[in-house]
mmCIF file of C-alpha atoms and ligand atoms in Angstrom:
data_model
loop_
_atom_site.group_PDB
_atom_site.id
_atom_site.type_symbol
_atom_site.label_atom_id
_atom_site.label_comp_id
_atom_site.label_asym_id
_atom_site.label_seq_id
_atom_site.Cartn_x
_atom_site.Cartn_y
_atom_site.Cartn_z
ATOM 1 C CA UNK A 1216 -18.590 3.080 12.931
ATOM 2 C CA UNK A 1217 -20.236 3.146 16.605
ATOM 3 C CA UNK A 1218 -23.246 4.077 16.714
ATOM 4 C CA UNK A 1219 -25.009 6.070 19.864
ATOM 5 C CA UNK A 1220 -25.325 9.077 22.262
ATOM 6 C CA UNK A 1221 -21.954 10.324 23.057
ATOM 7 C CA UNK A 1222 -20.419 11.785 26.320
ATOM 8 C CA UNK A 1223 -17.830 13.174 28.369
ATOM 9 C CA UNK A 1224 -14.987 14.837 26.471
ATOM 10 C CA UNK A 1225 -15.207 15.435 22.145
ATOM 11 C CA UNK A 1226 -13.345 16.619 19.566
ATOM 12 C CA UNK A 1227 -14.484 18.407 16.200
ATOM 13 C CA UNK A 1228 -14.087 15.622 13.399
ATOM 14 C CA UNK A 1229 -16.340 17.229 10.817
ATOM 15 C CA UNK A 1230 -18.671 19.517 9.261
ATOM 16 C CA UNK A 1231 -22.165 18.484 7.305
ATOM 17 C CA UNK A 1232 -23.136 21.709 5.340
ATOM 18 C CA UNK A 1233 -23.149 23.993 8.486
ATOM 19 C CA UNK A 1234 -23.403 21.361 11.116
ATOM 20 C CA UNK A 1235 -20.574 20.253 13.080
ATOM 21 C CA UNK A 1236 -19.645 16.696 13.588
ATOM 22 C CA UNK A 1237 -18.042 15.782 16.924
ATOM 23 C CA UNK A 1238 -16.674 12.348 18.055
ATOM 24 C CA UNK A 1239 -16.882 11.465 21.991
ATOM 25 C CA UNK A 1240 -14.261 9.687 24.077
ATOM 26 C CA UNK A 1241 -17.214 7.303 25.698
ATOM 27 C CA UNK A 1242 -20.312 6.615 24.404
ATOM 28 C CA UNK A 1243 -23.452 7.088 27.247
ATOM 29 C CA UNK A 1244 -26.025 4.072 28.268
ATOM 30 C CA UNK A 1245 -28.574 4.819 26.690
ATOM 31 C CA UNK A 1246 -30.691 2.434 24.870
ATOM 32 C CA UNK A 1247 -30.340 2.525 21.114
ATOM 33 C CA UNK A 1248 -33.800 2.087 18.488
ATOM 34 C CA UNK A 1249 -31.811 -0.028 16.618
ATOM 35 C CA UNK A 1250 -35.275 -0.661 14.118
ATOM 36 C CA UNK A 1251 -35.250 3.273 13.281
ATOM 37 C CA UNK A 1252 -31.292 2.656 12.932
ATOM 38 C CA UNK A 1253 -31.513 -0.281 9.948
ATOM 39 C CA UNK A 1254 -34.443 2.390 8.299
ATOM 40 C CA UNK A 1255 -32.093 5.509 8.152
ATOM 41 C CA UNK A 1256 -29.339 2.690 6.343
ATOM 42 C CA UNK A 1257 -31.578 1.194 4.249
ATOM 43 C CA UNK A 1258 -33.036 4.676 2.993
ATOM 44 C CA UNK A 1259 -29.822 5.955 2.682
ATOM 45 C CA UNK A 1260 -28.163 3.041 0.399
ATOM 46 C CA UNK A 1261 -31.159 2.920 -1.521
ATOM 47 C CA UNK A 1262 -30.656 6.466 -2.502
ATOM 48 C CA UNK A 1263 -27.105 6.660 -3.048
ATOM 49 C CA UNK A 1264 -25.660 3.345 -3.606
ATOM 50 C CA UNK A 1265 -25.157 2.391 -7.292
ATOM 51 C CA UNK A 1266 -26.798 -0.972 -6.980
ATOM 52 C CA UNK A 1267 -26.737 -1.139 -10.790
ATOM 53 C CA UNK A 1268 -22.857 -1.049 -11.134
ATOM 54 C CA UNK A 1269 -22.361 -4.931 -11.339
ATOM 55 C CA UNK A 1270 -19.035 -4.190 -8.679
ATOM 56 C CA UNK A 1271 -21.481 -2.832 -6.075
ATOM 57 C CA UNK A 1272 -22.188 -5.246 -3.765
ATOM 58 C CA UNK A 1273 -23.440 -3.278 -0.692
ATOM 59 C CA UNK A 1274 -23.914 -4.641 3.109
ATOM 60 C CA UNK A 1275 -24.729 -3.704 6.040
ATOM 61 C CA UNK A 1276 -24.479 -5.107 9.494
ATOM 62 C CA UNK A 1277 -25.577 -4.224 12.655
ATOM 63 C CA UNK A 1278 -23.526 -6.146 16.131
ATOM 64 C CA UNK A 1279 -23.246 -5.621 19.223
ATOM 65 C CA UNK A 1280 -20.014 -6.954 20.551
ATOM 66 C CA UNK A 1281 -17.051 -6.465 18.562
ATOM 67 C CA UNK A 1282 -15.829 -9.423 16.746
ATOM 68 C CA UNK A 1283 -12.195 -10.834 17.620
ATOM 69 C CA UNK A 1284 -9.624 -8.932 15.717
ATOM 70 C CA UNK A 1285 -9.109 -12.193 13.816
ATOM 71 C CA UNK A 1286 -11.882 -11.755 11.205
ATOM 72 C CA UNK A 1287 -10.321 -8.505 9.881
ATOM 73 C CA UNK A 1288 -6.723 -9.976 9.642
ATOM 74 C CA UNK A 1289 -8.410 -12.801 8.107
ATOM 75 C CA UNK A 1290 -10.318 -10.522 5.615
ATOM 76 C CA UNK A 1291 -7.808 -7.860 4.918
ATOM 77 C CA UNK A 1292 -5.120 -11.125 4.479
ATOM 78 C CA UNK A 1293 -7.229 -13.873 2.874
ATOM 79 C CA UNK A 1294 -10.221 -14.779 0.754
ATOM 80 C CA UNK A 1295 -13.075 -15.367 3.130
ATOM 81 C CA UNK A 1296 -16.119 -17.324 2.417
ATOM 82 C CA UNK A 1297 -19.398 -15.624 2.807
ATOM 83 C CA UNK A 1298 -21.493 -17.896 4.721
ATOM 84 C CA UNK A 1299 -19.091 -18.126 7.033
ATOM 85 C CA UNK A 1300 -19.678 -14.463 7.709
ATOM 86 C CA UNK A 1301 -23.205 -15.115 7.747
ATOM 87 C CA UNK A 1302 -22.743 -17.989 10.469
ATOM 88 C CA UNK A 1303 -20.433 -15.775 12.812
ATOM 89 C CA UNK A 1304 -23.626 -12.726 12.433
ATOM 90 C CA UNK A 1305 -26.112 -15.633 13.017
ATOM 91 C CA UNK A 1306 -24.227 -16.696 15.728
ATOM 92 C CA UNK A 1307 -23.758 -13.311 17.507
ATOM 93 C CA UNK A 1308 -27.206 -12.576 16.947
ATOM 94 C CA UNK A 1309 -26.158 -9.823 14.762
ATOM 95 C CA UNK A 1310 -28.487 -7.833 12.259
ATOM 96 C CA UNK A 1311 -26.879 -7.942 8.391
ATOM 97 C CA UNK A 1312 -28.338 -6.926 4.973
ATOM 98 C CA UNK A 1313 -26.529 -7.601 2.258
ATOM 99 C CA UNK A 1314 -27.717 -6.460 -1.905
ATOM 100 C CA UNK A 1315 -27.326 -8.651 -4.725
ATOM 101 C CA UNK A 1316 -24.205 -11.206 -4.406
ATOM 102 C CA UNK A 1317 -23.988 -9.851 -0.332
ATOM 103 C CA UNK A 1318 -20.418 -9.665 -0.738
ATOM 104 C CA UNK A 1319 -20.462 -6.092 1.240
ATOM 105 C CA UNK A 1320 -21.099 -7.627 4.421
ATOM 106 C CA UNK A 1321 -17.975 -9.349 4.784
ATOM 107 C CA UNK A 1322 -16.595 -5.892 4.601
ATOM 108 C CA UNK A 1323 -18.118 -4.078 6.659
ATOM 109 C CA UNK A 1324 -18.423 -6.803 9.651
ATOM 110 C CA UNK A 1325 -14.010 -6.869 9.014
ATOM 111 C CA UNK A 1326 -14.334 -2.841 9.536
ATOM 112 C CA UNK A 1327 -16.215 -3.417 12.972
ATOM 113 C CA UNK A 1328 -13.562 -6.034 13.887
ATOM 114 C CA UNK A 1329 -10.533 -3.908 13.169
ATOM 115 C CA UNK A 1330 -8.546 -2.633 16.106
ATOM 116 C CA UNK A 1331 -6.626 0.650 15.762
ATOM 117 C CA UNK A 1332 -4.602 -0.645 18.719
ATOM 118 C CA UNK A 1333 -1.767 -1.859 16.264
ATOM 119 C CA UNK A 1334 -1.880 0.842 13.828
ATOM 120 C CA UNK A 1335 -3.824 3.067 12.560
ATOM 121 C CA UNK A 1336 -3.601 6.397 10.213
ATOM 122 C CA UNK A 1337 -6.484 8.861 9.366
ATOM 123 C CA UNK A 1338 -7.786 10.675 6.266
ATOM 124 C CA UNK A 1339 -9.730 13.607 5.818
ATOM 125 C CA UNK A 1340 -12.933 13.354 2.963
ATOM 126 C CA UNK A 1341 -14.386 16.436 1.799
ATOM 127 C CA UNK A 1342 -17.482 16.090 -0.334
ATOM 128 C CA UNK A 1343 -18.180 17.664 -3.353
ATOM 129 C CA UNK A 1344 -22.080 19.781 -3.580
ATOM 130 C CA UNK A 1345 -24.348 17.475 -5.114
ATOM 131 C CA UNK A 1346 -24.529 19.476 -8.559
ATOM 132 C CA UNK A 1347 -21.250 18.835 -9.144
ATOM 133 C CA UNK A 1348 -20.967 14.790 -8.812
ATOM 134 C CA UNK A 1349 -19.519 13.481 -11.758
ATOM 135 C CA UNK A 1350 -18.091 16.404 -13.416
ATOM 136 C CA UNK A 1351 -14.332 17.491 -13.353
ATOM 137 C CA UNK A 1352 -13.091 18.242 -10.067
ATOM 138 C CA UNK A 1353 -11.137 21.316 -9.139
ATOM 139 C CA UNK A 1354 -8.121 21.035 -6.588
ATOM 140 C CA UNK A 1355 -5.090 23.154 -7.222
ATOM 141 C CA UNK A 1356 -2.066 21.387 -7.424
ATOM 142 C CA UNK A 1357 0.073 23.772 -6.354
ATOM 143 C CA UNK A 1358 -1.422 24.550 -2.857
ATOM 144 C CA UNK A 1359 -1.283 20.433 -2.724
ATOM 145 C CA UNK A 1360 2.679 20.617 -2.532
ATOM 146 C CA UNK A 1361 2.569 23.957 -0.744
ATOM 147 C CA UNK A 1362 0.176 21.180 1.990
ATOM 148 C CA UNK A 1363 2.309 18.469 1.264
ATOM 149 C CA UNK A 1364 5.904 20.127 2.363
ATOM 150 C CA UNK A 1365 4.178 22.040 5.110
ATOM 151 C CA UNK A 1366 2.014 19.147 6.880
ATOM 152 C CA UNK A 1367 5.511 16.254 7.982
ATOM 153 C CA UNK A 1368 2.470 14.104 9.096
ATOM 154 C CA UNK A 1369 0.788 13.821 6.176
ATOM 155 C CA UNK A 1370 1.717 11.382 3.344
ATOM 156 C CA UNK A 1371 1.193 10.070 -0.711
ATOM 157 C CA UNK A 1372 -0.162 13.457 -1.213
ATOM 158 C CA UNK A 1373 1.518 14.498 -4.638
ATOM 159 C CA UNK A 1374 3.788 12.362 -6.995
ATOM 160 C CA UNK A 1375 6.380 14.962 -8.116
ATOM 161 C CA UNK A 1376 8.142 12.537 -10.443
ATOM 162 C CA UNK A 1377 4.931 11.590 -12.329
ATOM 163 C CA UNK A 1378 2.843 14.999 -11.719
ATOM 164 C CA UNK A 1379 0.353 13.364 -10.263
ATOM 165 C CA UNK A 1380 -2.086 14.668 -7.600
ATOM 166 C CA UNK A 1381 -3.008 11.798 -5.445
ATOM 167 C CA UNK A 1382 -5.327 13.384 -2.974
ATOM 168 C CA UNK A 1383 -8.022 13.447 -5.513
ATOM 169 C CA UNK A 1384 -9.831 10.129 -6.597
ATOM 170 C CA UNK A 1385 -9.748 9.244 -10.519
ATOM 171 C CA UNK A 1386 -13.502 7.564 -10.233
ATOM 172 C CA UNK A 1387 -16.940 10.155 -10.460
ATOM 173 C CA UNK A 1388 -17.307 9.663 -6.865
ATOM 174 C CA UNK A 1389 -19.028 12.193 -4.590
ATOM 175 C CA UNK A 1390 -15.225 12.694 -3.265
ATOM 176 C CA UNK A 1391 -13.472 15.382 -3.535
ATOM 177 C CA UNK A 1392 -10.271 15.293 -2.241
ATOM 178 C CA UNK A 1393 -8.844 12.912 0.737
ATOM 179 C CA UNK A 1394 -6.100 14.122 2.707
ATOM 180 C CA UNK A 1395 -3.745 10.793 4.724
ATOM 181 C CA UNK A 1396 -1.810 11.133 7.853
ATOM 182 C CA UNK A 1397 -0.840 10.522 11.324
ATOM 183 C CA UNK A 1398 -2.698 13.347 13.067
ATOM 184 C CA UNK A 1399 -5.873 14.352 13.295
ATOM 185 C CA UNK A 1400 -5.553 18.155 13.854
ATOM 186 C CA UNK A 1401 -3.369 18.617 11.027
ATOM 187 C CA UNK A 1402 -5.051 17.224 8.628
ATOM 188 C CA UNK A 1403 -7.834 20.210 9.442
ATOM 189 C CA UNK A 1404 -4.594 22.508 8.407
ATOM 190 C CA UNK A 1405 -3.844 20.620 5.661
ATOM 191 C CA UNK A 1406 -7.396 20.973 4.038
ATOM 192 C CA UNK A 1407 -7.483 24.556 5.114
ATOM 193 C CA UNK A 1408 -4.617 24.909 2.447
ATOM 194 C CA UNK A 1409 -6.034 23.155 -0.433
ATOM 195 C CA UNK A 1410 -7.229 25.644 -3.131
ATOM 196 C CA UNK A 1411 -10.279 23.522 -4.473
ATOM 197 C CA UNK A 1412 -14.085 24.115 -5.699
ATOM 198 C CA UNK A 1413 -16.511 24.445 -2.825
ATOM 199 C CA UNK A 1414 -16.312 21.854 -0.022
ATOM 200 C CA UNK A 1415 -20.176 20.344 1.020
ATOM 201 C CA UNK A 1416 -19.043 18.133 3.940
ATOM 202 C CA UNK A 1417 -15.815 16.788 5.550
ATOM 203 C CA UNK A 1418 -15.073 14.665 7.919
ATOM 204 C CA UNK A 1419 -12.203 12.734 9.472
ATOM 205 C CA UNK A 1420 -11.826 8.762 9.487
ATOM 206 C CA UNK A 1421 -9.874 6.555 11.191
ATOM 207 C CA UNK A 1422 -7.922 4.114 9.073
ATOM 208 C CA UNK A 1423 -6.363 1.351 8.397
ATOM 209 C CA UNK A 1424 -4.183 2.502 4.621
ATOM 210 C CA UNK A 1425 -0.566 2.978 4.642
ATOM 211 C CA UNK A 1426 -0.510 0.183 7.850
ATOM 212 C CA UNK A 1427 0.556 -2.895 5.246
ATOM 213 C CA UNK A 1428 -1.809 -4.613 7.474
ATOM 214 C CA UNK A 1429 -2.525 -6.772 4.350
ATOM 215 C CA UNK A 1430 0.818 -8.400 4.087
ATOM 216 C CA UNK A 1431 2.207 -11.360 5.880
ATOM 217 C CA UNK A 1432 5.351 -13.085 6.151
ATOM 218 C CA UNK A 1433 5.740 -16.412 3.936
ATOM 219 C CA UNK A 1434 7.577 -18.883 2.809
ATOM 220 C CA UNK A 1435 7.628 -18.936 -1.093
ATOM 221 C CA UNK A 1436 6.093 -22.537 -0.996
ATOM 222 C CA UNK A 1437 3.230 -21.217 1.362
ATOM 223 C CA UNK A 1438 2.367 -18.212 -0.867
ATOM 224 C CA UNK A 1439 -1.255 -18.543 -2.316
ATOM 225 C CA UNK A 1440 -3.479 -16.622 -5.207
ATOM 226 C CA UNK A 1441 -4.219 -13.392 -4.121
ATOM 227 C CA UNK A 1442 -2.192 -13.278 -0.536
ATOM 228 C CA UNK A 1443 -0.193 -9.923 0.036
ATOM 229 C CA UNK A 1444 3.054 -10.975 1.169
ATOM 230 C CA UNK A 1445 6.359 -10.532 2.592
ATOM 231 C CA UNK A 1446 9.102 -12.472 1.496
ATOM 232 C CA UNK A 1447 12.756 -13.084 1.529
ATOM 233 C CA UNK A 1448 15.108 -14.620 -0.442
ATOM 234 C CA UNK A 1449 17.982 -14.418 -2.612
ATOM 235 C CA UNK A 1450 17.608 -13.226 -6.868
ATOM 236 C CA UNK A 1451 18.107 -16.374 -8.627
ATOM 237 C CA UNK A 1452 17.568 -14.771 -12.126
ATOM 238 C CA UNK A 1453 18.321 -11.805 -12.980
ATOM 239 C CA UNK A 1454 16.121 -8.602 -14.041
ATOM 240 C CA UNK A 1455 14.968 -8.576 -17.475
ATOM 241 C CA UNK A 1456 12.474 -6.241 -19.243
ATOM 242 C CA UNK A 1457 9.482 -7.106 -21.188
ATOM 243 C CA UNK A 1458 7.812 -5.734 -23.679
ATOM 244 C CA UNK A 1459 5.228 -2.789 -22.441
ATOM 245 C CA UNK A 1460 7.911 -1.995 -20.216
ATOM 246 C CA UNK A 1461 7.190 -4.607 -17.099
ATOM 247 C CA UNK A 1462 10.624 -5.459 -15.257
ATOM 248 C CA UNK A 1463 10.656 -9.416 -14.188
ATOM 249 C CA UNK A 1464 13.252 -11.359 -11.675
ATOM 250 C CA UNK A 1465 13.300 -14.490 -9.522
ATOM 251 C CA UNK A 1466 14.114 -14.990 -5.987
ATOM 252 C CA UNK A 1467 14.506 -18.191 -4.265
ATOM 253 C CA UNK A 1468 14.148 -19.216 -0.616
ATOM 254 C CA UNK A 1469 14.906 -22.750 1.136
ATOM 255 C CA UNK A 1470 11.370 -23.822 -0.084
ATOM 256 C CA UNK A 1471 11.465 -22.506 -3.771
ATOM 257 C CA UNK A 1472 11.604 -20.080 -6.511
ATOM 258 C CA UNK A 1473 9.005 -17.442 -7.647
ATOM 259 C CA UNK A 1474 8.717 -14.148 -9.782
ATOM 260 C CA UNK A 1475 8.753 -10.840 -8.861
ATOM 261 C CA UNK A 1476 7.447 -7.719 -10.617
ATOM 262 C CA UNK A 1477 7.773 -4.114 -11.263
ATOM 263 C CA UNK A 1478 5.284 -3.145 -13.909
ATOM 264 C CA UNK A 1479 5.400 -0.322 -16.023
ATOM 265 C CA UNK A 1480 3.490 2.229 -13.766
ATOM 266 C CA UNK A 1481 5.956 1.805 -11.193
ATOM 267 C CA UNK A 1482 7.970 4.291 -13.578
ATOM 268 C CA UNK A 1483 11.480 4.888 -12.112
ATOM 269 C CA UNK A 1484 11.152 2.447 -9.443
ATOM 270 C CA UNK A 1485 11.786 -0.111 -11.918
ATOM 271 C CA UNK A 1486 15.516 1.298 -12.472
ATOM 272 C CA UNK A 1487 16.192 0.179 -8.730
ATOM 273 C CA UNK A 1488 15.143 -3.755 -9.974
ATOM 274 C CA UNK A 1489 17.096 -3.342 -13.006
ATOM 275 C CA UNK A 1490 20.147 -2.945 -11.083
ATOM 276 C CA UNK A 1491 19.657 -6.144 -8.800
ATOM 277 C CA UNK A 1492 21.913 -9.217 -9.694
ATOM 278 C CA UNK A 1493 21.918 -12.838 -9.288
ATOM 279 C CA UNK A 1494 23.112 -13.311 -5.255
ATOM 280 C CA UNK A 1495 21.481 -10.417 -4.076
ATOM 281 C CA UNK A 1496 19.370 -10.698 -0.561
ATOM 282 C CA UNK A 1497 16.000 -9.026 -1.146
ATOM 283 C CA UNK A 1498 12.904 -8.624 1.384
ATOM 284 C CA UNK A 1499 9.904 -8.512 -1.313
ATOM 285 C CA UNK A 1500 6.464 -6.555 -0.491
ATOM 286 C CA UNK A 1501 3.337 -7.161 -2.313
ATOM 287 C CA UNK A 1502 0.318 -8.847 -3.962
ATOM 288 C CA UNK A 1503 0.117 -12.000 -5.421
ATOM 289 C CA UNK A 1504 -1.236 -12.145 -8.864
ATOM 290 C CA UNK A 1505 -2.437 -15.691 -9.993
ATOM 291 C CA UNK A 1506 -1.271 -16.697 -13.702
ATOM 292 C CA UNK A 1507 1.663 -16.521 -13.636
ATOM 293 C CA UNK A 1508 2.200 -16.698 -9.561
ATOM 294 C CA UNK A 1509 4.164 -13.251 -9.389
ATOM 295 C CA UNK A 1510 4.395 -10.926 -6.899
ATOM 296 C CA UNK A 1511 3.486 -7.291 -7.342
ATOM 297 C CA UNK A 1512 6.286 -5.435 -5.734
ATOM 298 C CA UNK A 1513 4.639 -2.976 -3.449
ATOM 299 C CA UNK A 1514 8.104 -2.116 -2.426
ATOM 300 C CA UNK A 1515 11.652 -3.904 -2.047
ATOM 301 C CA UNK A 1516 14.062 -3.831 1.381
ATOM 302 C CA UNK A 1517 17.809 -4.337 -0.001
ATOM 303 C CA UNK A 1518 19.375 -6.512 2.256
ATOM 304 C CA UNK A 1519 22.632 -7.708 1.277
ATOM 305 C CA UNK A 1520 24.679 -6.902 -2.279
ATOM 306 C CA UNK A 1521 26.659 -9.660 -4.183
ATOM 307 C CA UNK A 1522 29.846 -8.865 -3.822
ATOM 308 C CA UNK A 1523 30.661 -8.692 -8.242
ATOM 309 C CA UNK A 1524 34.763 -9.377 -8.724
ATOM 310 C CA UNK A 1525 35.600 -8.478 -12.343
ATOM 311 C CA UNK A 1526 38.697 -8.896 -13.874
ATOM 312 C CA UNK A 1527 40.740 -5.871 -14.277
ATOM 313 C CA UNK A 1528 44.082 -7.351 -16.175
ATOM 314 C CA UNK A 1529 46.637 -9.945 -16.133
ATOM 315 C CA UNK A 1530 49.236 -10.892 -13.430
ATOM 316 C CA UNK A 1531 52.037 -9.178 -13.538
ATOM 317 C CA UNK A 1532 55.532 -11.709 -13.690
ATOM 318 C CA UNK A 1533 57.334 -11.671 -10.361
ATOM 319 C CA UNK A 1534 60.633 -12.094 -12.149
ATOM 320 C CA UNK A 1535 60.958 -10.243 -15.467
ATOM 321 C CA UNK A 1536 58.017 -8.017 -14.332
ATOM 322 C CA UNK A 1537 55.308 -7.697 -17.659
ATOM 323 C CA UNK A 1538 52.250 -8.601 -17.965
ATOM 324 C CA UNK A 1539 51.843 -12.352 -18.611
ATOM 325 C CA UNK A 1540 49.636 -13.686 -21.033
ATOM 326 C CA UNK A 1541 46.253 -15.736 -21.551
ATOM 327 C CA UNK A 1542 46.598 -19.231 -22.599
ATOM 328 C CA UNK A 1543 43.038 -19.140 -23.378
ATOM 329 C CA UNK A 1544 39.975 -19.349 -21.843
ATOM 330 C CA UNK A 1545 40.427 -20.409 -18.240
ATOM 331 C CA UNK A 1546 43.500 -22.204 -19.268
ATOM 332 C CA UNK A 1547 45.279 -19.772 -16.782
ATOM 333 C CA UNK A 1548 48.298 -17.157 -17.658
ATOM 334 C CA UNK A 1549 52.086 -17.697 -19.195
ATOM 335 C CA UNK A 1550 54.851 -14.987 -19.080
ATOM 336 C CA UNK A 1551 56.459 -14.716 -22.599
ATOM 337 C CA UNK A 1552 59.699 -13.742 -21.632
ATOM 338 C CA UNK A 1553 60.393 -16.363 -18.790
ATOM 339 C CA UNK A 1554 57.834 -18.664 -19.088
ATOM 340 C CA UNK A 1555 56.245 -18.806 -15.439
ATOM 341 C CA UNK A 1556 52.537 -19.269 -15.130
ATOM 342 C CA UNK A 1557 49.775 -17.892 -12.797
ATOM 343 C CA UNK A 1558 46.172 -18.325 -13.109
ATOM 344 C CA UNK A 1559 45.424 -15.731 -10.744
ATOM 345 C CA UNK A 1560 44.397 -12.456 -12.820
ATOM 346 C CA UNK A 1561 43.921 -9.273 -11.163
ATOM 347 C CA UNK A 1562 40.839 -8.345 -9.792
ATOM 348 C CA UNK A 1563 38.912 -5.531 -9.092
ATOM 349 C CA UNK A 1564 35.312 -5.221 -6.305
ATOM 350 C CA UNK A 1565 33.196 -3.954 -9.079
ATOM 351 C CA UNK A 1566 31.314 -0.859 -8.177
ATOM 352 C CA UNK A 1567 27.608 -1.188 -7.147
ATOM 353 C CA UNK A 1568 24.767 0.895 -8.335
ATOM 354 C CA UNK A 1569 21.900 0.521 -5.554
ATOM 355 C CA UNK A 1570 22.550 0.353 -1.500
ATOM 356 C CA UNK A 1571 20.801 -1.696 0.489
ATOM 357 C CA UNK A 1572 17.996 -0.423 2.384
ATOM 358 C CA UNK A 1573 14.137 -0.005 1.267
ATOM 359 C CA UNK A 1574 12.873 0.996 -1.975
ATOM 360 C CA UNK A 1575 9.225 2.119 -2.925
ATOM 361 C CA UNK A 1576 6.730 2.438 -5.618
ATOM 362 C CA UNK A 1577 6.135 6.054 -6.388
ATOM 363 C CA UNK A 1578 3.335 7.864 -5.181
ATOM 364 C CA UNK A 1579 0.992 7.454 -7.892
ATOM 365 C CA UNK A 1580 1.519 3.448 -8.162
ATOM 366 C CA UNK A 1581 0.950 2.831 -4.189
ATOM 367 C CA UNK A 1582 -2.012 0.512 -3.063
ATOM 368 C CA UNK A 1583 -4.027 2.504 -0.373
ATOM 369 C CA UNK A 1584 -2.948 -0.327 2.043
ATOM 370 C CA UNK A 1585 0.924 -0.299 1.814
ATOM 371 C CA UNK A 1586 3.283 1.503 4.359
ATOM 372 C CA UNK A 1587 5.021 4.597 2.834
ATOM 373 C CA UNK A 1588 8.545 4.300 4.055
ATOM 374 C CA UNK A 1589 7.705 8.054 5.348
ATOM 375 C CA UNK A 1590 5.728 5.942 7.994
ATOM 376 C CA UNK A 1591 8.411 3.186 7.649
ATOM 377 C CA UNK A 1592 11.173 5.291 9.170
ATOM 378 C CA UNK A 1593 9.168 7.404 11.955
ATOM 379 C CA UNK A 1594 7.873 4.098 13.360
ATOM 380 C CA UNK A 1595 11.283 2.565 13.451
HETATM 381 ZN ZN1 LIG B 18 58.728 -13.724 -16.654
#
């Protein structure tokens, strides 16, 4: 976040207890005490960061001029290397802090390189009161649809298939619900309509989830560990199910072959992959998972169906006009009556089960970072 004395024109973004929280379109000259600035962090993660969870990493940093765009496509696409995060802060003269493996910083200098020129979303946090951290939340589920059909902007609010609200986080975070969208000013609606336990705090921040910043077009022989990716080629093998439910196929490009999957908590998206056949064009979203290289489908554009011929019965004698019969397999067709021969059996365009065009995860199975095809089709 920027830090400093706003001016000219603001908007209401939030409300701490009874204080309200504005955000200004320029930010004034004035010199900031940047020493009292890394004291109010370092108090604060000391008293709220759970240093002790071995996944907590926390970081801090502290710069000036905002880093090329680069680093956070970098970060949000690839593995990066920590010391060379510490030699671009070192290099900037930037101030960082990182706790225990320092990870955090990478993070958080990524966040001050993002642009929200590209894309960009927002989401609405309340805050639970402090008494009730950790215990079971309360958010009504029905005045989450009633939000969810009434707010267009809004989006992967409530999974109606799986019953599954999705504005409210699964971990004992100070969280209480978080509210996704396009527009600032309705998401202050759309919290006004949640029936929940009291609210502490909210505020609004800008984003970069449902953007699929994270993916990138490859080729399948380019695609690393770990990468979030886009690719396209053609189903070389065709769906099968595994035990526990998981849904497995192969697509192959110019450069080579590799697995896709639908796992079980994809639910019903996995009768969509089911129905894909050998010959099929398919544009592939999603993570990379290492052993076995496999993509995670994230979601799946249809682009082109195998035309499937099946044979319907055999050709009918021009002369005596019966059917003929088989001479056995592939050995082609002989009328019993006259004894002409054809080896051309009738066939029939069998009927397809799927169209082309984009399929997605459901709402409760969606990575924070993938583009609901809500967003999909508004932007296209
Ligand atoms: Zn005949």
């Amino acid at each position: 976040m920027q830090v400093g004395k706003g001016k000219d024109k603001r908007i209401k973004i939030g409300e701490i207890e009874d204080k309200k929280i504005f955000c200004y379109k320029n930010q004034s000259s004035e010199k900031i005490n940047t020493d009292k600035l890394k004291e109010v962090i370092e108090e604060t993660i000391y008293k709220y960061a759970r240093l002790e969870d071995e996944n907590t990493n926390s970081g801090f940093v502290l710069i000036n001029k905002r880093p090329s765009v680069s680093i956070y496509k970098e970060t949000v696409r690839e593995i990066v290397n920590i010391d060379e995060t510490k030699k671009l802060l070192k290099s900037s003269k930037s101030y960082f802090k990182g706790y225990k493996n320092s990870r955090g910083i990478i993070g958080a200098t990524a966040s001050v390189a993002w642009s929200s020129k590209n894309d960009k979303t927002f989401e609405l946090i309340t805050y639970r009161q402090k008494e009730k951290w950790g215990s079971k939340r309360f958010v009504d589920d029905d005045s989450t649809m009633e939000m969810n059909k009434t707010c267009s902007l809004t989006f992967d609010n409530y999974d109606y298939e799986n019953k599954h609200n999705r504005i409210v986080p699964s971990s004992p975070c100070p969280v209480l619900f978080g509210i996704r969208g396009e527009n600032e000013t309705e998401l202050v609606k759309a919290k006004s309509m949640i029936k929940s336990e009291k609210i502490d705090a909210w505020i609004i921040f800008e984003s970069n989830q449902g953007t699929d910043d994270h993916l990138q077009r490859k080729n399948i022989d380019k695609i690393k560990p770990y990468n979030s990716v886009i690719v396209k080629g053609k189903v070389s093998r065709k769906p099968l199910t595994l035990e526990g439910g998981h849904v497995i196929f192969s697509i192959k490009d110019s450069t080579g072959c590799i697995d896709c999957a639908a796992y079980e908590p994809t639910k019903k998206f996995r009768n969509i992959i089911r129905k894909l056949v050998v010959g099929d064009v398919v544009e592939v979203y999603g993570g990379i998972r290492k052993e076995p290289l496999t993509i995670n489908i994230e979601k799946i554009k249809i682009i082109s169906l195998k035309n499937l011929i099946e044979k319907v019965e055999n050709p009918v004698c021009l002369k005596c006009g019966k059917h003929m019969k088989s001479k056995g397999k592939k050995q082609g067709f002989k009328c019993k009556i006259c004894g002409s021969e054809s080896n051309k059996p009738l066939l029939k365009e069998k009927k397809r089960l799927i169209q082309t065009g984009f399929y997605e995860v459901p709402v409760c199975a969606r990575r924070h970072l993938s583009k609901p095809l809500k967003r999909i089709k508004k932007q296209s």
